[in-house]
Short mmCIF file of C-alpha atoms and ligand atoms in Angstrom, two decimals:
data_model
loop_
_atom_site.label_atom_id
_atom_site.label_comp_id
_atom_site.label_asym_id
_atom_site.label_seq_id
_atom_site.Cartn_x
_atom_site.Cartn_y
_atom_site.Cartn_z
CA MET A 102 16.10 -25.96 0.32
CA LEU A 103 15.05 -29.51 0.88
CA LEU A 104 11.98 -29.52 -1.29
CA ALA A 105 13.51 -28.04 -4.40
CA GLY A 106 16.28 -30.62 -4.23
CA CYS A 107 13.68 -33.31 -4.76
CA ALA A 108 12.50 -32.57 -8.27
CA GLY A 109 12.67 -35.63 -10.44
CA LEU A 110 13.16 -37.91 -7.41
CA SER A 111 12.25 -41.36 -8.56
CA GLN A 112 13.71 -44.04 -6.35
CA SER A 113 10.26 -45.48 -5.94
CA PRO A 114 8.94 -48.39 -7.94
CA ALA A 115 5.82 -46.28 -8.34
CA HIS A 116 5.80 -44.81 -11.80
CA LEU A 117 6.56 -41.12 -11.32
CA GLU A 118 6.24 -38.60 -14.09
CA PRO A 119 8.99 -35.94 -14.26
CA ALA A 120 8.01 -32.69 -12.59
CA PHE A 121 9.36 -29.16 -12.29
CA TRP A 122 9.14 -26.43 -9.66
CA LYS A 123 7.51 -23.03 -9.98
CA GLY A 124 9.69 -21.47 -7.29
CA GLU A 125 10.63 -22.65 -3.84
CA PRO A 126 7.80 -23.43 -1.43
CA PRO A 127 7.87 -21.23 1.68
CA ASP A 128 9.48 -22.60 4.82
CA ALA A 129 6.69 -23.52 7.24
CA LEU A 130 9.03 -22.73 10.11
CA VAL A 131 9.86 -19.14 9.15
CA SER A 132 7.23 -16.47 9.75
CA ARG A 133 6.50 -13.72 7.22
CA ASN A 134 8.77 -11.30 9.08
CA GLY A 135 11.63 -13.80 9.04
CA ARG A 136 11.31 -15.14 12.57
CA LYS A 137 12.45 -18.74 12.98
CA ILE A 138 9.74 -20.90 14.52
CA ASP A 139 11.53 -23.36 16.80
CA SER A 140 8.97 -24.47 19.35
CA ALA A 141 5.43 -25.80 19.50
CA ALA A 142 4.41 -22.65 21.39
CA ALA A 143 5.84 -20.35 18.70
CA TRP A 144 4.03 -22.41 16.05
CA MET A 145 0.71 -22.14 17.87
CA GLU A 146 1.05 -18.48 18.84
CA ILE A 147 2.74 -16.98 15.78
CA ARG A 148 2.99 -19.08 12.68
CA ARG A 149 -0.27 -21.06 12.80
CA PRO A 150 -2.54 -17.98 13.07
CA GLU A 151 -0.52 -16.27 10.34
CA LEU A 152 -0.90 -19.23 7.97
CA LEU A 153 -4.57 -19.71 8.79
CA HIS A 154 -5.14 -16.08 7.89
CA LEU A 155 -3.19 -16.41 4.62
CA PHE A 156 -5.05 -19.57 3.56
CA SER A 157 -8.35 -17.90 4.48
CA THR A 158 -7.80 -14.73 2.54
CA THR A 159 -5.78 -16.08 -0.40
CA VAL A 160 -6.86 -19.66 -1.03
CA TYR A 161 -10.22 -20.83 0.34
CA GLY A 162 -11.90 -17.62 1.52
CA LYS A 163 -12.71 -16.67 5.08
CA PRO A 164 -14.64 -19.36 6.92
CA LEU A 165 -18.36 -18.72 7.38
CA PRO A 166 -19.36 -17.64 10.89
CA VAL A 167 -20.33 -20.34 13.36
CA PRO A 168 -24.12 -20.35 13.85
CA GLU A 169 -25.65 -19.79 17.29
CA GLY A 170 -26.17 -23.53 17.47
CA ILE A 171 -27.76 -26.38 15.60
CA GLU A 172 -30.73 -28.61 16.06
CA PHE A 173 -30.24 -32.23 15.12
CA ARG A 174 -33.66 -33.61 14.32
CA VAL A 175 -33.46 -37.41 14.38
CA LEU A 176 -35.71 -38.91 11.69
CA GLU A 177 -34.84 -42.56 12.02
CA ARG A 178 -32.84 -44.89 14.26
CA ASP A 179 -32.44 -48.64 13.87
CA ASP A 180 -30.39 -50.56 16.42
CA ASN A 181 -30.45 -53.65 14.21
CA ALA A 182 -29.32 -52.22 10.89
CA LEU A 183 -27.30 -54.09 8.27
CA GLY A 184 -28.47 -57.50 9.40
CA GLY A 185 -27.92 -56.66 13.07
CA LYS A 186 -24.29 -55.52 12.98
CA ALA A 187 -24.85 -51.75 13.12
CA ILE A 188 -26.83 -48.89 14.56
CA ARG A 189 -28.11 -46.56 11.83
CA ILE A 190 -29.13 -42.98 12.64
CA GLN A 191 -30.48 -40.48 10.13
CA GLY A 192 -31.41 -36.91 10.90
CA ASP A 193 -31.58 -33.33 9.68
CA ILE A 194 -29.22 -30.59 10.79
CA LEU A 195 -30.81 -27.16 11.15
CA CYS A 196 -28.56 -24.18 11.86
CA LYS A 197 -30.07 -21.69 14.26
CA GLY A 198 -30.54 -18.16 12.93
CA ILE A 199 -29.68 -19.08 9.33
CA ASP A 200 -31.94 -19.18 6.33
CA GLN A 201 -30.94 -22.62 4.98
CA PRO A 202 -32.34 -23.60 1.56
CA ASN A 203 -32.75 -27.11 3.05
CA PRO A 204 -31.51 -29.00 6.12
CA PHE A 205 -28.28 -31.01 5.96
CA ARG A 206 -29.22 -34.68 6.11
CA LEU A 207 -26.78 -36.82 8.11
CA LEU A 208 -26.45 -40.60 7.76
CA LEU A 209 -24.50 -42.38 10.50
CA TYR A 210 -23.58 -46.03 11.01
CA LEU A 211 -22.08 -47.16 14.32
CA PRO A 212 -20.76 -50.58 15.25
CA LYS A 213 -23.14 -52.43 17.56
CA ASN A 214 -22.15 -53.61 21.02
CA ALA A 215 -19.05 -51.45 20.98
CA GLY A 216 -18.97 -51.23 24.75
CA GLY A 217 -18.36 -47.47 24.77
CA PRO A 218 -18.17 -44.40 22.57
CA VAL A 219 -16.55 -45.05 19.19
CA PRO A 220 -14.38 -43.05 16.78
CA VAL A 221 -16.19 -41.92 13.63
CA PHE A 222 -15.05 -40.98 10.12
CA LEU A 223 -17.12 -38.02 8.90
CA GLY A 224 -17.06 -36.99 5.25
CA LEU A 225 -19.16 -35.52 2.49
CA ASN A 226 -20.45 -37.52 -0.46
CA PHE A 227 -20.94 -36.48 -4.09
CA GLN A 228 -24.22 -38.18 -5.03
CA GLY A 229 -26.49 -38.42 -1.99
CA ASN A 230 -26.34 -40.46 1.21
CA HIS A 231 -28.23 -43.31 -0.50
CA SER A 232 -25.46 -43.57 -3.11
CA THR A 233 -22.89 -44.60 -0.48
CA THR A 234 -24.63 -47.89 0.41
CA PHE A 235 -27.17 -50.39 -0.91
CA ASP A 236 -29.04 -50.24 2.42
CA PRO A 237 -32.65 -49.68 1.21
CA ALA A 238 -33.56 -47.86 4.42
CA VAL A 239 -31.40 -44.85 3.62
CA LEU A 240 -33.67 -41.86 3.08
CA ILE A 241 -33.62 -39.83 -0.13
CA PRO A 242 -34.55 -36.24 0.77
CA GLU A 243 -37.47 -34.66 -1.05
CA TRP A 244 -35.23 -31.75 -2.10
CA ASN A 245 -33.10 -34.08 -4.23
CA PRO A 246 -34.97 -33.80 -7.55
CA LYS A 247 -32.98 -36.33 -9.59
CA PRO A 248 -31.56 -38.93 -7.20
CA ARG A 249 -28.74 -41.10 -8.49
CA PRO A 250 -29.16 -44.87 -8.17
CA ARG A 251 -28.84 -46.41 -4.71
CA GLY A 252 -25.39 -47.74 -4.05
CA ASN A 253 -23.95 -45.92 -7.09
CA ARG A 254 -20.80 -45.03 -5.10
CA ALA A 255 -20.92 -47.85 -2.55
CA ASP A 256 -17.71 -49.26 -4.02
CA ARG A 257 -15.83 -46.33 -2.45
CA TYR A 258 -16.80 -47.32 1.09
CA ASP A 259 -15.83 -50.37 3.08
CA LEU A 260 -18.41 -50.15 5.82
CA ASP A 261 -17.89 -53.75 6.98
CA LEU A 262 -14.18 -53.11 7.45
CA LEU A 263 -14.87 -49.96 9.47
CA LEU A 264 -17.58 -51.50 11.65
CA ASP A 265 -15.45 -54.60 12.30
CA ALA A 266 -12.58 -52.32 13.34
CA GLY A 267 -14.86 -50.48 15.79
CA TYR A 268 -15.27 -47.28 13.75
CA GLY A 269 -18.43 -45.45 12.72
CA LEU A 270 -19.05 -43.73 9.39
CA ALA A 271 -21.04 -40.53 8.93
CA THR A 272 -21.84 -38.68 5.73
CA ILE A 273 -23.71 -35.68 4.30
CA HIS A 274 -24.43 -34.94 0.64
CA THR A 275 -22.40 -31.93 -0.61
CA ALA A 276 -25.46 -30.53 -2.40
CA ASP A 277 -27.39 -30.28 0.87
CA ILE A 278 -24.82 -27.70 1.98
CA GLU A 279 -24.15 -26.13 -1.39
CA PRO A 280 -24.44 -27.50 -4.94
CA ASP A 281 -21.13 -27.75 -6.79
CA ARG A 282 -21.89 -24.93 -9.22
CA PRO A 283 -20.41 -21.49 -9.98
CA ASP A 284 -23.67 -19.71 -9.09
CA SER A 285 -24.12 -21.39 -5.70
CA TRP A 286 -22.91 -18.34 -3.84
CA LYS A 287 -26.19 -16.72 -4.88
CA THR A 288 -28.47 -19.67 -4.15
CA GLY A 289 -26.80 -21.83 -1.47
CA VAL A 290 -26.44 -21.35 2.28
CA ARG A 291 -23.51 -18.97 1.69
CA ARG A 292 -25.82 -16.27 0.36
CA ALA A 293 -27.09 -15.64 3.90
CA TYR A 294 -23.61 -14.48 4.88
CA LEU A 295 -22.49 -12.39 1.94
CA ALA A 296 -22.87 -8.68 2.50
CA ASP A 297 -25.15 -6.92 -0.01
CA GLY A 298 -25.19 -9.87 -2.38
CA VAL A 299 -21.72 -8.92 -3.59
CA GLN A 300 -18.83 -11.41 -3.66
CA LYS A 301 -15.65 -9.97 -2.14
CA LYS A 302 -12.25 -11.36 -3.11
CA ASP A 303 -11.71 -13.09 0.24
CA ASP A 304 -15.25 -14.40 0.65
CA PRO A 305 -15.54 -18.16 1.10
CA GLY A 306 -15.69 -20.38 -1.97
CA THR A 307 -17.50 -23.70 -2.18
CA ILE A 308 -14.71 -25.67 -0.45
CA SER A 309 -14.83 -23.33 2.54
CA THR A 310 -18.62 -23.60 2.62
CA TRP A 311 -18.51 -27.39 2.50
CA ALA A 312 -15.88 -27.39 5.26
CA TRP A 313 -18.18 -25.25 7.39
CA GLY A 314 -20.94 -27.81 6.66
CA LEU A 315 -18.65 -30.57 7.94
CA SER A 316 -18.32 -28.64 11.20
CA ARG A 317 -22.12 -28.63 11.44
CA GLY A 318 -21.99 -32.41 10.90
CA LEU A 319 -19.56 -32.55 13.81
CA ASP A 320 -21.98 -30.46 15.91
CA ALA A 321 -24.63 -33.10 15.22
CA LEU A 322 -22.31 -36.05 16.00
CA LEU A 323 -21.46 -34.44 19.33
CA THR A 324 -25.12 -34.81 20.36
CA ILE A 325 -24.92 -38.62 20.00
CA PRO A 326 -23.68 -40.40 23.15
CA GLU A 327 -22.34 -43.42 21.20
CA VAL A 328 -19.87 -41.15 19.35
CA ASP A 329 -16.50 -40.48 21.02
CA PRO A 330 -16.32 -36.65 20.99
CA ASP A 331 -12.51 -36.79 21.06
CA ARG A 332 -12.20 -39.03 18.01
CA VAL A 333 -14.17 -37.61 15.10
CA ILE A 334 -11.95 -37.88 12.01
CA VAL A 335 -12.76 -35.71 9.02
CA TRP A 336 -12.03 -37.46 5.74
CA GLY A 337 -12.60 -36.87 2.04
CA HIS A 338 -11.73 -38.01 -1.46
CA SER A 339 -10.56 -35.70 -4.22
CA ARG A 340 -12.32 -32.29 -4.04
CA LEU A 341 -13.75 -33.54 -0.77
CA GLY A 342 -10.21 -34.33 0.42
CA LYS A 343 -9.31 -30.68 -0.21
CA THR A 344 -12.38 -29.91 1.89
CA SER A 345 -11.53 -32.29 4.74
CA LEU A 346 -8.10 -30.70 5.14
CA TRP A 347 -9.53 -27.20 5.25
CA ALA A 348 -12.21 -28.36 7.71
CA ALA A 349 -9.53 -29.79 10.03
CA ALA A 350 -7.44 -26.61 9.69
CA THR A 351 -10.36 -24.36 10.61
CA ASP A 352 -12.08 -26.51 13.25
CA PRO A 353 -9.73 -27.84 15.94
CA ARG A 354 -12.53 -30.05 17.30
CA PHE A 355 -11.76 -32.52 14.49
CA ALA A 356 -9.39 -34.97 16.12
CA ALA A 357 -7.67 -36.01 12.89
CA ALA A 358 -7.94 -35.69 9.11
CA VAL A 359 -7.60 -37.87 6.02
CA SER A 360 -7.07 -36.66 2.47
CA ASN A 361 -7.48 -39.22 -0.29
CA ASP A 362 -6.25 -38.26 -3.78
CA SER A 363 -6.95 -34.58 -3.04
CA GLY A 364 -4.34 -33.13 -5.43
CA CYS A 365 -4.22 -29.47 -6.44
CA GLY A 366 -5.69 -27.22 -3.74
CA GLY A 367 -5.52 -30.23 -1.38
CA ALA A 368 -2.45 -32.14 -0.24
CA SER A 369 -0.32 -31.59 -3.33
CA LEU A 370 2.25 -28.79 -3.51
CA THR A 371 1.04 -26.06 -5.88
CA ARG A 372 4.59 -25.22 -6.98
CA HIS A 373 5.36 -28.85 -7.94
CA ILE A 374 4.05 -29.42 -11.46
CA VAL A 375 4.18 -32.60 -13.54
CA ARG A 376 5.51 -31.93 -17.01
CA ASP A 377 3.42 -31.87 -20.20
CA GLY A 378 0.30 -30.66 -18.43
CA LYS A 379 -0.23 -33.99 -16.70
CA SER A 380 -1.00 -32.57 -13.26
CA GLU A 381 -3.57 -29.97 -12.33
CA THR A 382 -2.37 -26.38 -11.98
CA LEU A 383 -4.00 -23.26 -10.56
CA ARG A 384 -4.92 -22.16 -14.07
CA LYS A 385 -6.65 -25.42 -14.88
CA ILE A 386 -8.50 -25.77 -11.60
CA ILE A 387 -9.74 -22.18 -11.54
CA GLU A 388 -10.83 -22.28 -15.18
CA VAL A 389 -13.02 -25.33 -14.60
CA PHE A 390 -14.03 -24.80 -10.96
CA PRO A 391 -13.93 -21.02 -10.41
CA HIS A 392 -16.28 -21.28 -7.44
CA TRP A 393 -14.17 -23.60 -5.26
CA PHE A 394 -11.74 -20.97 -3.96
CA ALA A 395 -11.52 -17.34 -2.87
CA LEU A 396 -11.52 -15.01 -5.88
CA ASN A 397 -8.08 -13.81 -4.69
CA LEU A 398 -6.50 -17.11 -5.73
CA SER A 399 -6.87 -16.25 -9.41
CA ASP A 400 -4.20 -13.54 -8.94
CA TYR A 401 -1.66 -16.40 -8.77
CA ILE A 402 -2.55 -18.15 -12.02
CA ASP A 403 0.81 -18.80 -13.79
CA ARG A 404 2.58 -17.10 -10.85
CA GLU A 405 2.56 -19.90 -8.32
CA GLU A 406 5.96 -18.73 -7.11
CA ALA A 407 4.33 -15.58 -5.66
CA LEU A 408 1.83 -17.44 -3.46
CA PRO A 409 2.45 -16.65 0.22
CA VAL A 410 1.73 -20.29 1.17
CA ASP A 411 1.98 -23.82 -0.22
CA GLN A 412 0.01 -26.90 0.65
CA HIS A 413 2.48 -28.51 3.09
CA GLU A 414 1.44 -25.63 5.33
CA LEU A 415 -2.20 -26.64 5.05
CA LEU A 416 -1.27 -30.12 6.33
CA ALA A 417 0.78 -28.50 9.09
CA LEU A 418 -2.26 -26.50 10.22
CA VAL A 419 -3.70 -29.80 11.45
CA ALA A 420 -0.69 -30.41 13.77
CA PRO A 421 -0.34 -31.87 16.30
CA ARG A 422 -3.52 -33.78 15.41
CA PRO A 423 -2.89 -36.81 13.17
CA VAL A 424 -3.23 -36.29 9.43
CA TYR A 425 -3.00 -38.93 6.71
CA VAL A 426 -2.42 -38.38 3.00
CA ALA A 427 -3.17 -41.10 0.45
CA SER A 428 -2.30 -41.14 -3.27
CA ALA A 429 -3.00 -43.51 -6.15
CA GLU A 430 -0.29 -44.43 -8.65
CA SER A 431 -2.27 -43.71 -11.82
CA ASP A 432 -3.72 -40.50 -10.46
CA VAL A 433 -1.03 -38.30 -12.01
CA TRP A 434 -3.55 -35.43 -12.24
CA ALA A 435 -3.40 -35.21 -8.41
CA ASP A 436 0.44 -35.46 -8.46
CA PRO A 437 1.30 -38.22 -5.97
CA GLU A 438 4.89 -37.00 -5.63
CA GLY A 439 3.67 -33.48 -4.81
CA GLU A 440 1.41 -35.01 -2.14
CA PHE A 441 4.24 -37.04 -0.63
CA LEU A 442 6.64 -34.10 -0.55
CA ALA A 443 4.00 -31.93 1.13
CA ALA A 444 3.48 -34.56 3.85
CA ARG A 445 7.21 -35.02 4.30
CA GLU A 446 7.81 -31.28 4.56
CA ALA A 447 4.88 -30.75 6.96
CA SER A 448 6.57 -33.32 9.21
CA LYS A 449 8.94 -30.56 10.39
CA VAL A 450 6.01 -29.00 12.21
CA TYR A 451 4.93 -32.34 13.69
CA ARG A 452 8.45 -32.78 15.03
CA LEU A 453 8.01 -29.58 17.07
CA PHE A 454 5.30 -31.53 18.89
CA GLY A 455 7.48 -34.61 19.38
CA ARG A 456 5.93 -36.63 16.56
CA ALA A 457 8.34 -38.22 14.10
CA GLY A 458 6.37 -37.57 10.92
CA ILE A 459 8.12 -38.75 7.74
CA PRO A 460 11.95 -38.53 7.95
CA GLU A 461 13.47 -35.50 6.24
CA GLU A 462 15.20 -37.29 3.41
CA ALA A 463 12.89 -40.26 3.01
CA PRO A 464 12.30 -41.26 -0.62
CA MET A 465 8.80 -41.90 -1.96
CA PRO A 466 7.67 -45.10 -0.25
CA LYS A 467 7.01 -48.22 -2.27
CA LEU A 468 3.47 -49.02 -3.29
CA HIS A 469 1.25 -50.21 -0.42
CA GLU A 470 3.82 -49.34 2.26
CA PRO A 471 2.40 -46.66 4.56
CA VAL A 472 4.96 -44.40 6.29
CA GLY A 473 4.95 -41.77 9.01
CA GLU A 474 4.04 -41.15 12.63
CA GLY A 475 1.66 -38.29 13.47
CA ILE A 476 1.57 -37.48 9.77
CA GLY A 477 1.32 -40.48 7.44
CA TYR A 478 1.32 -41.25 3.73
CA HIS A 479 0.79 -44.10 1.30
CA ILE A 480 0.61 -44.63 -2.41
CA ARG A 481 -1.31 -47.60 -3.76
CA ALA A 482 -1.66 -49.07 -7.23
CA GLY A 483 -4.65 -48.10 -9.30
CA GLU A 484 -6.80 -45.17 -10.20
CA HIS A 485 -8.34 -42.08 -8.62
CA SER A 486 -10.82 -43.65 -6.21
CA VAL A 487 -11.10 -45.04 -2.68
CA HIS A 488 -10.22 -48.71 -2.23
CA SER A 489 -10.43 -51.09 0.72
CA PHE A 490 -6.64 -50.82 0.95
CA ASP A 491 -7.06 -47.11 1.66
CA TRP A 492 -9.68 -47.67 4.36
CA ALA A 493 -7.53 -50.34 6.04
CA ALA A 494 -4.58 -47.94 6.06
CA PHE A 495 -6.70 -45.12 7.50
CA VAL A 496 -7.84 -47.41 10.31
CA ASP A 497 -4.30 -48.71 11.04
CA PHE A 498 -2.99 -45.15 11.14
CA MET A 499 -5.77 -43.94 13.45
CA ASN A 500 -5.37 -46.98 15.71
CA ALA A 501 -1.69 -46.11 16.08
CA ASN A 502 -2.03 -42.32 16.27
CA LEU A 503 -5.44 -41.58 17.77
CA PRO A 504 -5.90 -43.74 20.86
CA PRO A 505 -8.94 -43.16 23.08
CA LYS A 506 -8.40 -40.50 25.75
CA LYS A 507 -8.02 -42.05 29.18
C1 GCU B 884 -11.38 -32.98 -11.07
C2 GCU B 884 -10.61 -31.81 -10.50
C3 GCU B 884 -9.83 -32.20 -9.25
C4 GCU B 884 -10.74 -32.88 -8.25
C5 GCU B 884 -11.48 -34.02 -8.92
C6 GCU B 884 -12.54 -34.70 -8.06
O1 GCU B 884 -10.49 -33.93 -11.57
O2 GCU B 884 -9.77 -31.32 -11.51
O3 GCU B 884 -9.25 -31.06 -8.64
O4 GCU B 884 -10.01 -33.32 -7.13
O5 GCU B 884 -12.18 -33.54 -10.05
O6 GCU B 884 -13.07 -34.10 -7.14
O7 GCU B 884 -12.88 -35.84 -8.41
#
């Protein structure tokens, strides 16, 4: 098996910690009953639905139902934002027929004078829309009792780079959808869906709920004529990178996905573990964040080898839509090698669709050297964060892999 042969692989100048395997990851191209998946049609008809079901029931929990519709209530629009280079739109998303604790507030920047609909990166943020930028016009919702400082996380966004490249950027605060807390299933939007107030083992966790919220963000973007409906890219960093991948897997309307430093439960292979407790394992993630996943996942603590899936198959669920995985050299906790091997292994599925992916025996790429077609990967120097290098690579990859539809 290709993957298992890779343990300890270290031809890269990137500093890689030694790792070991907890069993062999499943072959994405063999179905549960042993059938070889050798065509795009067999992938779409047999293996993809099977994997989607397994990830739903075992890892993230079944996706929340799609509401009857949404209302996007525009609160503010400025066609001369950011010194005249952008259009800024802010509005509230209200889901029809659902008792939402509060609306989901969307902030969107679009490049001005684009001459047509533009591609948009949509992602969640950790600290409020106003934390992603120093723009003083960004609204702080009244339901945010203790707002963090404006611009507190602005260093993770390169809005100028995106606007100059002709891309828009849209964001929603995670807490608007569901606060990142173990008891949120009782208080957040999820409660409206859980039968009898009891949590079943395959009910959605927080990641699944956030992913569903991203789909509602997409619903709102699709009401805006300046947004290209065929080029909304879902992206996320860290726990929000786990979320962006699951959002793309569950909602085929997302044209592409980006995972930045998403690690365990995201792009990194669960069975690939860095020695001496340096990377996150199922035990560690579930102990600290029990609410992120389906309760069923805890059955696999210390028995990763028994999991019916591994994370290369999550990446493959996005196929044939473009997906990009980014790692950071010092972010050993997220296991960069495990992320690379997942992207390389998922390439098999992309090849069914005629996309080259990352070649089968490719070594870890050097720092700052993106690889892959259809499915791409890079590792950069530095810590767990989002840098301008990452944004530039996301844009280059999307320019090459997500051209406008004719
Ligand atoms: C913790 C957690 C990771 C997660 C990260 C983040 O480090 O263990 O799984 O990705 O937080 O979201 O920043």
